[in-house]
Coordinates of C-alpha atoms in Angstrom, one line a residue:
X166 CA -19.6 -36.8 -59.9
X167 CA -18.4 -33.3 -60.7
X168 CA -21.4 -32.7 -63.4
X169 CA -23.8 -33.9 -60.6
X170 CA -22.3 -31.1 -58.1
X171 CA -22.4 -28.4 -60.6
X172 CA -25.7 -29.5 -62.3
X173 CA -27.2 -29.1 -58.7
X174 CA -25.6 -25.5 -58.3
X175 CA -26.6 -24.6 -61.3
X176 CA -30.6 -25.7 -60.1
X177 CA -30.6 -23.7 -57.3
X178 CA -29.0 -20.8 -58.5
X179 CA -31.6 -20.6 -60.9
X180 CA -34.3 -21.7 -58.7
X181 CA -32.9 -18.4 -56.7
X182 CA -32.4 -15.9 -59.4
X183 CA -36.0 -16.7 -60.4
X184 CA -37.7 -16.9 -56.3
X185 CA -36.0 -12.9 -56.3
X186 CA -37.2 -12.2 -59.6
X187 CA -40.7 -12.6 -58.6
X188 CA -42.2 -10.2 -56.9
X189 CA -46.7 -9.0 -56.3
X190 CA -48.1 -6.8 -54.4
X191 CA -51.3 -8.2 -53.3
X192 CA -54.1 -6.3 -51.6
X193 CA -56.5 -8.9 -50.1
X194 CA -58.7 -9.3 -47.2
X195 CA -57.9 -11.1 -44.0
X196 CA -59.8 -14.1 -43.6
X197 CA -57.7 -15.7 -40.9
X198 CA -54.2 -16.6 -40.0
X199 CA -52.2 -19.4 -38.1
X200 CA -48.9 -20.9 -36.5
X201 CA -47.8 -23.9 -37.9
X202 CA -45.5 -25.8 -35.8
X203 CA -43.4 -28.7 -36.9
X204 CA -40.6 -31.3 -35.5
X205 CA -39.0 -32.3 -38.4
X206 CA -35.4 -34.3 -37.5
X207 CA -35.4 -33.6 -34.3
X208 CA -36.2 -29.6 -34.9
X209 CA -39.1 -27.5 -34.0
X210 CA -39.7 -25.6 -37.3
X211 CA -42.5 -23.1 -37.2
X212 CA -44.3 -20.6 -39.5
X213 CA -46.8 -18.3 -39.9
X214 CA -49.9 -19.0 -42.2
X215 CA -52.4 -16.4 -43.7
X216 CA -55.9 -16.9 -45.8
X217 CA -56.9 -14.4 -47.5
X218 CA -59.0 -13.8 -50.8
X219 CA -56.3 -14.1 -52.6
X220 CA -55.0 -17.0 -51.5
X221 CA -52.4 -18.1 -49.1
X222 CA -49.1 -16.7 -48.1
X223 CA -46.2 -17.5 -45.5
X224 CA -44.9 -15.3 -43.5
X225 CA -41.1 -16.4 -42.8
X226 CA -37.9 -14.6 -42.3
X227 CA -35.8 -14.2 -45.5
X228 CA -32.6 -14.0 -45.6
X229 CA -32.8 -12.8 -49.4
X230 CA -34.6 -10.6 -49.0
X231 CA -33.4 -8.8 -45.2
X232 CA -36.9 -10.0 -44.2
X233 CA -36.3 -10.7 -40.2
X234 CA -39.5 -9.0 -38.4
X235 CA -42.1 -12.2 -39.2
X236 CA -43.2 -12.0 -36.2
X237 CA -44.1 -8.1 -36.1
X238 CA -46.1 -8.6 -39.3
X239 CA -47.5 -12.0 -38.6
X240 CA -49.0 -9.4 -35.7
X241 CA -50.0 -6.8 -37.7
X242 CA -52.3 -8.3 -39.2
X243 CA -56.5 -8.4 -38.0
X244 CA -58.8 -10.4 -39.1
X245 CA -61.7 -8.8 -41.4
X246 CA -59.4 -6.1 -42.7
X247 CA -57.9 -6.0 -46.4
X248 CA -53.9 -4.9 -46.3
X249 CA -51.7 -4.0 -49.1
X250 CA -47.9 -6.0 -48.6
X251 CA -45.5 -7.6 -51.4
X252 CA -45.4 -11.3 -51.6
X253 CA -42.3 -12.8 -53.7
X254 CA -41.7 -17.5 -54.6
X255 CA -44.7 -19.4 -55.6
X256 CA -47.8 -21.8 -54.8
X257 CA -46.6 -26.3 -54.7
X258 CA -49.8 -27.9 -53.4
X259 CA -48.1 -30.8 -54.2
X260 CA -44.4 -29.5 -52.3
X261 CA -46.7 -27.2 -49.9
X262 CA -45.1 -24.1 -50.2
X263 CA -46.6 -20.5 -50.5
X264 CA -45.7 -17.1 -51.6
X265 CA -44.0 -15.2 -48.9
X266 CA -44.4 -12.0 -47.6
X267 CA -41.4 -10.1 -47.1
X268 CA -43.1 -6.1 -46.7
X269 CA -44.7 -4.9 -43.5
X270 CA -48.4 -5.3 -44.4
X271 CA -50.3 -1.8 -44.7
X272 CA -53.7 -1.2 -44.8
X273 CA -55.5 -1.4 -48.0
X274 CA -57.7 2.3 -49.5
X275 CA -58.7 0.4 -52.1
X276 CA -61.9 -2.3 -50.8

């Protein structure tokens, strides 16, 4: 039982390290955006999703990166405009997970 516990902790730590080490800067045109709400285990959960010409990204608060401004940043994205922002994490269609935006969007000069 101890081995399983330590294996589980090791996988969590490895995943956390890989997540925090993935960082990309995107310059992407906003094609659309929406707020996704789910009711899971008796709790309301929601996140923001933006659709761009470079893929889809979430905007969620992120304790590991010190991001607690997701609602503010989501409001700054305007459809049809191109922004530069940093993303981290992985995109997995099977797990319905997206890379997360973790810096404030800035209008992109390089269109």
